[in-house]
Short mmCIF file of C-alpha atoms and ligand atoms in Angstrom, two decimals:
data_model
loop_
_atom_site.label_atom_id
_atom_site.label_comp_id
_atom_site.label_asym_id
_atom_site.label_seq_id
_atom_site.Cartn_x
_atom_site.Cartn_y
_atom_site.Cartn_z
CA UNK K 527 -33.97 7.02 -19.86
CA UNK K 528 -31.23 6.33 -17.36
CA UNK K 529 -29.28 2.94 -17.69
CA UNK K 530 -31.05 0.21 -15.48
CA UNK K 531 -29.21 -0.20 -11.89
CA UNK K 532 -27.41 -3.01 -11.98
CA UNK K 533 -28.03 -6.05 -9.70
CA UNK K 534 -26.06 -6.20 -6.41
CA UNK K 535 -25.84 -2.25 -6.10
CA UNK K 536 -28.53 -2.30 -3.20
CA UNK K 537 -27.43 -4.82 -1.24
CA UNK K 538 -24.27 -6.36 -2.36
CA UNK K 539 -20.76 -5.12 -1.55
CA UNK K 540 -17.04 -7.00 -0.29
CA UNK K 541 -16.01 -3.96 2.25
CA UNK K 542 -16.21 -5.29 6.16
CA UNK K 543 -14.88 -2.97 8.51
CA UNK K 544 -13.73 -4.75 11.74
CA UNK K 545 -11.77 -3.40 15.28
CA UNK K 546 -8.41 -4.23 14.12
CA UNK K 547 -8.97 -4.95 10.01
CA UNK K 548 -10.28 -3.94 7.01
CA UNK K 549 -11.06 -5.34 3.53
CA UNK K 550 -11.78 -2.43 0.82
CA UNK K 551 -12.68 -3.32 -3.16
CA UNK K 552 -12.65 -0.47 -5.00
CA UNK K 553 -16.25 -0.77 -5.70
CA UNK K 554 -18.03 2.16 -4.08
CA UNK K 555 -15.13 3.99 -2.75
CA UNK K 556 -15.16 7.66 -2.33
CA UNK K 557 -12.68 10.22 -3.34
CA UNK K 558 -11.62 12.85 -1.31
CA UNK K 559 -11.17 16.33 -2.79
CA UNK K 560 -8.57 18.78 -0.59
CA UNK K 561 -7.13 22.10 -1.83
CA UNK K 562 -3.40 21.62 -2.32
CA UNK K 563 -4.64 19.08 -4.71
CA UNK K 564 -5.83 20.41 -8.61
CA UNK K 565 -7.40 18.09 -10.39
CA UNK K 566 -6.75 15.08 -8.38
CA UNK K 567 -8.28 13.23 -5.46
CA UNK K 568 -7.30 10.77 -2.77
CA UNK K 569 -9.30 7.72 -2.40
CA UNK K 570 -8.57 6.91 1.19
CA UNK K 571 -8.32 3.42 2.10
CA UNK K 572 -6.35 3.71 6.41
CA UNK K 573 -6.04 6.51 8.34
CA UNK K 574 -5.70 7.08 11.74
CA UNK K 575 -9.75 7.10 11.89
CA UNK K 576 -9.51 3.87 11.02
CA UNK K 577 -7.47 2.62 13.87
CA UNK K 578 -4.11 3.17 11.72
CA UNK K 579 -0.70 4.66 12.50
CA UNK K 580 -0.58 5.56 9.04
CA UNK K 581 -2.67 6.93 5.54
CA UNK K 582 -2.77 5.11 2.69
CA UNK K 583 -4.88 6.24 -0.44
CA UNK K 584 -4.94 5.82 -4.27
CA UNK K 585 -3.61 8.88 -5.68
CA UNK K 586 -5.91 9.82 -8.70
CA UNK K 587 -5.22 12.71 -11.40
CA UNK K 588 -5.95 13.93 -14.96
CA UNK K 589 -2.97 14.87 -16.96
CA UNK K 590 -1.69 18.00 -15.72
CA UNK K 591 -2.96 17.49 -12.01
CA UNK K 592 -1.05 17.01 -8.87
CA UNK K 593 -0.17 19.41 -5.91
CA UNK K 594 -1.40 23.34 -6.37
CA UNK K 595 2.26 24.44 -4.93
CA UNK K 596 5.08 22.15 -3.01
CA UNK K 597 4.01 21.33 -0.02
CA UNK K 598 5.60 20.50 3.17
CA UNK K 599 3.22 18.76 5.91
CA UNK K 600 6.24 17.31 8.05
CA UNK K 601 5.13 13.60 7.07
CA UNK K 602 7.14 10.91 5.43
CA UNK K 603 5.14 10.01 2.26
CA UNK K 604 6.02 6.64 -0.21
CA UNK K 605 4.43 6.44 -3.72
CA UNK K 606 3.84 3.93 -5.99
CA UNK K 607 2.44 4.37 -9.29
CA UNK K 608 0.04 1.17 -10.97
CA UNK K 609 -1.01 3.57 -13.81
CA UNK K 610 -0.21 6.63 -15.83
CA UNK K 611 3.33 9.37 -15.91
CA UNK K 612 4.13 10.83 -11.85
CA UNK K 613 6.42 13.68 -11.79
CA UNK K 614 7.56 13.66 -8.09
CA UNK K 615 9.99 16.64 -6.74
CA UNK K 616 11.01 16.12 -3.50
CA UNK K 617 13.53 19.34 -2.24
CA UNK K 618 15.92 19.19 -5.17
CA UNK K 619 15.73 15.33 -5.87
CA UNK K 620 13.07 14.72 -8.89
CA UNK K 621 12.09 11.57 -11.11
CA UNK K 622 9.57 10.63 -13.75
CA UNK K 623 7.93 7.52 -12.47
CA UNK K 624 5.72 4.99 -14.63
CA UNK K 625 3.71 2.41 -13.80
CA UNK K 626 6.34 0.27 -10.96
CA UNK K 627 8.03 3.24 -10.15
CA UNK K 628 7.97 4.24 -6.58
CA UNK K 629 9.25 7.27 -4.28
CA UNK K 630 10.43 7.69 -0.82
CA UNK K 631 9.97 11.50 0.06
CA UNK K 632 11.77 12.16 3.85
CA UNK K 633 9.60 13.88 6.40
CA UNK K 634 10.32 17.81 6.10
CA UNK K 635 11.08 17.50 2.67
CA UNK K 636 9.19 20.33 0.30
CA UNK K 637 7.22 17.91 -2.37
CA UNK K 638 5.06 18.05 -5.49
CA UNK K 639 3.58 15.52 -7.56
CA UNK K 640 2.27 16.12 -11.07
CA UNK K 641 0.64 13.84 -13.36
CA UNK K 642 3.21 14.36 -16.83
CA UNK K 643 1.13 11.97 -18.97
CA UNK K 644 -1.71 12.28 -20.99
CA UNK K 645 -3.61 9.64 -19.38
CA UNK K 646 -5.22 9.20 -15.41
CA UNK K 647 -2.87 8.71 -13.17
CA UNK K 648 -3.18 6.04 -10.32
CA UNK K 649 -0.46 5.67 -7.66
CA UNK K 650 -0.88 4.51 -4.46
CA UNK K 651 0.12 6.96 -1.52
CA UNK K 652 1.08 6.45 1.91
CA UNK K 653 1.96 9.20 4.55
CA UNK K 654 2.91 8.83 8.32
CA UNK K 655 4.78 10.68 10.74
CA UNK K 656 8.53 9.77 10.86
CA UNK K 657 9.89 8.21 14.03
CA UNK K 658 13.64 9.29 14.38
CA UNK K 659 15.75 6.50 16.20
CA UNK K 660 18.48 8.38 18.07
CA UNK K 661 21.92 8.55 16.81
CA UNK K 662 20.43 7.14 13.49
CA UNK K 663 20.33 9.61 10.66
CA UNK K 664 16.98 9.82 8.48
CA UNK K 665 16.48 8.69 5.21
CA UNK K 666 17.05 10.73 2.08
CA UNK K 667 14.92 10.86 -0.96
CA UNK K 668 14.55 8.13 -2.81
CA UNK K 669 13.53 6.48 -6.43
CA UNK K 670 13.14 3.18 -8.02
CA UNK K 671 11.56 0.77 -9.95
CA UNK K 672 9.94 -2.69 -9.41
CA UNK K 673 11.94 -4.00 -12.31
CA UNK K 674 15.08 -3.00 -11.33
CA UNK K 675 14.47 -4.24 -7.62
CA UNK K 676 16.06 -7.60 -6.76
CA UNK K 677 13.50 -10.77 -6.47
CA UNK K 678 14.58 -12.72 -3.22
CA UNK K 679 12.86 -16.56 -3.91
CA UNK K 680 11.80 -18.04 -0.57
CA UNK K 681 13.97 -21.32 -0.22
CA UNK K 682 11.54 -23.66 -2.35
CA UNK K 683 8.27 -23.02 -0.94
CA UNK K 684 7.10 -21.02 -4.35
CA UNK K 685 7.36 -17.39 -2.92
CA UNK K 686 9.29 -14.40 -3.14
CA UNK K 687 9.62 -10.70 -2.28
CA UNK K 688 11.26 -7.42 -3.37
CA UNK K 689 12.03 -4.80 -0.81
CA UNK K 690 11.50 -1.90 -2.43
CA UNK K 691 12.80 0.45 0.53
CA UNK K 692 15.56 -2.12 1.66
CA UNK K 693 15.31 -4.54 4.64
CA UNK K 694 16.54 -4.38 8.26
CA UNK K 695 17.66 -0.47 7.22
CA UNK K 696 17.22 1.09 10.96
CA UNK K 697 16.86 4.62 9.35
CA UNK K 698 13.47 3.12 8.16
CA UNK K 699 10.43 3.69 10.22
CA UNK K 700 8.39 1.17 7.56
CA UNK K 701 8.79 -1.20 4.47
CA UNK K 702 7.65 -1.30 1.05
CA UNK K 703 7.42 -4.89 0.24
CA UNK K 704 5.86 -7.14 -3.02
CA UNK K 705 4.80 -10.54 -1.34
CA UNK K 706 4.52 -12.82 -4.34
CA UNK K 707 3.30 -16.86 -4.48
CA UNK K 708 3.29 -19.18 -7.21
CA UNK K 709 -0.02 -20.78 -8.36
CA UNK K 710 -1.16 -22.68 -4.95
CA UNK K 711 1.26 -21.61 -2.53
CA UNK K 712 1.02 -19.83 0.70
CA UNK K 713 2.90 -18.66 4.11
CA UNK K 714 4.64 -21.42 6.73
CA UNK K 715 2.38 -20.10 9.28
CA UNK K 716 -0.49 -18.26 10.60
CA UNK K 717 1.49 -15.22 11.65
CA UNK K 718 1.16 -12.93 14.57
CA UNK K 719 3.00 -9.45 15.42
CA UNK K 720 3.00 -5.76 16.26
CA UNK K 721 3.50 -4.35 12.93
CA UNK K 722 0.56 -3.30 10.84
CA UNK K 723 -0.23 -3.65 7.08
CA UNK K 724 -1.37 -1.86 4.29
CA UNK K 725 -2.13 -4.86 1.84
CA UNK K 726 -2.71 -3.78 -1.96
CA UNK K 727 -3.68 -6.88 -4.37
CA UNK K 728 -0.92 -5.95 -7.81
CA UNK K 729 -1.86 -9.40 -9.41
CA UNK K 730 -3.95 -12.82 -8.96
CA UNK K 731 -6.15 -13.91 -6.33
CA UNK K 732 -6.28 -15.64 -3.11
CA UNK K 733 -7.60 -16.30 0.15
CA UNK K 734 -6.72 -14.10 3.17
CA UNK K 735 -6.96 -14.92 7.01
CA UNK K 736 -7.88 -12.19 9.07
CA UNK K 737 -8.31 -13.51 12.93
CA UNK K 738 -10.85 -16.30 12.32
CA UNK K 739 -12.31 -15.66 8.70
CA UNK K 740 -10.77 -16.14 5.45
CA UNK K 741 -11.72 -13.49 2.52
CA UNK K 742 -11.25 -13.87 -1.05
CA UNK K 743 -9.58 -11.25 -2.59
CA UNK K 744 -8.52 -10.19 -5.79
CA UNK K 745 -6.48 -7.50 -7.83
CA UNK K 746 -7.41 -4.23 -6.74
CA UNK K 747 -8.40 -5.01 -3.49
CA UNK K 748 -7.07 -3.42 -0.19
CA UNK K 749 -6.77 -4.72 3.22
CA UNK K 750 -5.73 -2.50 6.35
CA UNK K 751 -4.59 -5.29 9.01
CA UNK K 752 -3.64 -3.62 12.57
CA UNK K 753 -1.56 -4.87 15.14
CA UNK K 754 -1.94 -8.19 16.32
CA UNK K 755 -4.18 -10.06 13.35
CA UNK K 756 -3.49 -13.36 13.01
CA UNK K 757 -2.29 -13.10 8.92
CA UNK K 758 -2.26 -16.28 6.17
CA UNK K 759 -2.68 -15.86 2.61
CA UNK K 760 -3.17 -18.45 0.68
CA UNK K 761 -2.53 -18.35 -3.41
CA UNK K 762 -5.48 -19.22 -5.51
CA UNK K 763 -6.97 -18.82 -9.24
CA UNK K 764 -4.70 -20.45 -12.08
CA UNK K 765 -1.71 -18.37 -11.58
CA UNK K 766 0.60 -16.25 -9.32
CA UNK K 767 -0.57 -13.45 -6.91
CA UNK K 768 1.52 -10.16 -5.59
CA UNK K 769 0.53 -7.84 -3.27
CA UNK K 770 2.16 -4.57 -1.86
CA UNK K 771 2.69 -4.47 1.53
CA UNK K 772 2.90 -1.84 4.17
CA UNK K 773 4.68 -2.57 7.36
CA UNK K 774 5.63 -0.44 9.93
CA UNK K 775 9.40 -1.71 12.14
CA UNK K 776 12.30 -1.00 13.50
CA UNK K 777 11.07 0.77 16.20
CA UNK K 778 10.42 0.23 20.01
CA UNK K 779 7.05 -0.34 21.77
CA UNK K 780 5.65 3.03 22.23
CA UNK K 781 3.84 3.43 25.88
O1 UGY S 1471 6.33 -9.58 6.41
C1 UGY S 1471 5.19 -9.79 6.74
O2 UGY S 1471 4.74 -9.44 7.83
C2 UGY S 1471 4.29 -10.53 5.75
N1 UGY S 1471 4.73 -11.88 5.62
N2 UGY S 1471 2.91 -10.45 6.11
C3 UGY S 1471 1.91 -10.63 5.20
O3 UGY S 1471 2.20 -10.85 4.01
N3 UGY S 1471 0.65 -10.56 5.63
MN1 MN S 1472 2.62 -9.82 8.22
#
């Protein structure tokens, strides 16, 4: 006898795909299988399909899986791992990440990624084209952690961030950022601007504005928001929320 279907799998799901945003539970995504991955697949969440400059995905691999051979696809690439061992080589840079580890790998960089635990691995993976800003030399390889990554408080109004990837660095193309409210707090403002967002829910809940419509979201969840989309979020539940954010700067308008 199969297992009875459960109620809300006909009907019932979060994920709303609009012009210039996206909100994606996990629930009924699909994984992508490609062949420089081995036993690992990309759950795709933005890509340029979508309407994004960028692709983000949630890395996924058994112990012992990762990329058949290093690889070099010319893209910039930023991981981030929520659970599980990554082994990431980029050229002759390499690190063991755990869960709040993260790595910057430059574009043209040979890379390979390897799950080194004995358990899945989950990291979240984002790849782009780099934009070179002339006279500016590009990035180099890069590792951290979350926990060793400073907390900047905002003032008193009960939020904070971490830049994972620094701030106002011009070699950057994007930012890695952890928005995080206390219990009940939220932005000064319904913002407004040209960068786009990759939004991952790390912990908590709240309610996001996207143009005219607020969504409730939760850990797990991921929003694309494009260019342009008026942005609030608003902490709710009994405690704190973080999210990590994509966000693409320091660049001019292109035409
Ligand atoms: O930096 C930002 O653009 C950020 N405050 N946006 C957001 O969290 N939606
Ligand atoms: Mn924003």
């Amino acid at each position: 006898m199969r297992a009875p279907v459960p109620p809300g799998v006909i009907g019932h799901n979060r994920s709303l795909v609009s012009r210039n945003y996206a909100v994606l539970p996990p629930d009924g995504m699909f994984p992508s299988f490609v062949p420089w991955l081995d036993k690992a697949s990309v759950f795709y969440q933005a890509t340029p399909k979508l309407g994004a400059g960028f692709a983000q995905g949630r890395l996924e691999a058994v112990p012992g899986g990762g990329t058949v051979a290093p690889r070099e696809d010319g893209l910039e690439h930023f991981l981030y791992v929520l659970e599980g061992t990554l082994d990431v080589a980029a050229d002759a840079a390499t690190a063991m990440l755990e869960p709040g580890g993260f790595a910057y790998i430059p574009a043209g960089a040979r890379y390979s990624l390897r799950n080194a635990g004995d358990v899945l691995l989950r990291a979240v993976w984002i790849s782009r084209p780099y934009v070179e800003a002339a006279g500016i030399a590009p990035p180099a390889a890069r590792f951290g952690t979350r926990d060793t990554t400073p907390v900047t408080r905002v003032d008193d109004s009960g939020r904070w961030r971490q830049y994972l990837l620094g701030n106002l660095d011009m070699s950057m193309d994007f930012e890695m950022n952890i928005m995080g409210f206390d219990r009940g707090t939220h932005f000064h403002c319904v913002e407004t601007h040209i960068m786009e967002h990759g939004l991952l829910m790390l912990e908590g809940q709240g309610l996001q504005l996207l143009d005219r419509d607020w969504h409730e979201v939760w850990t797990g969840d991921f929003i694309w928001m494009g260019p342009f989309v008026p942005q609030q979020f608003y902490c709710t539940g009994w405690g704190g929320a973080a999210y990590l954010l994509y966000k693409d700067v320091n660049r001019e308008v292109a035409f």
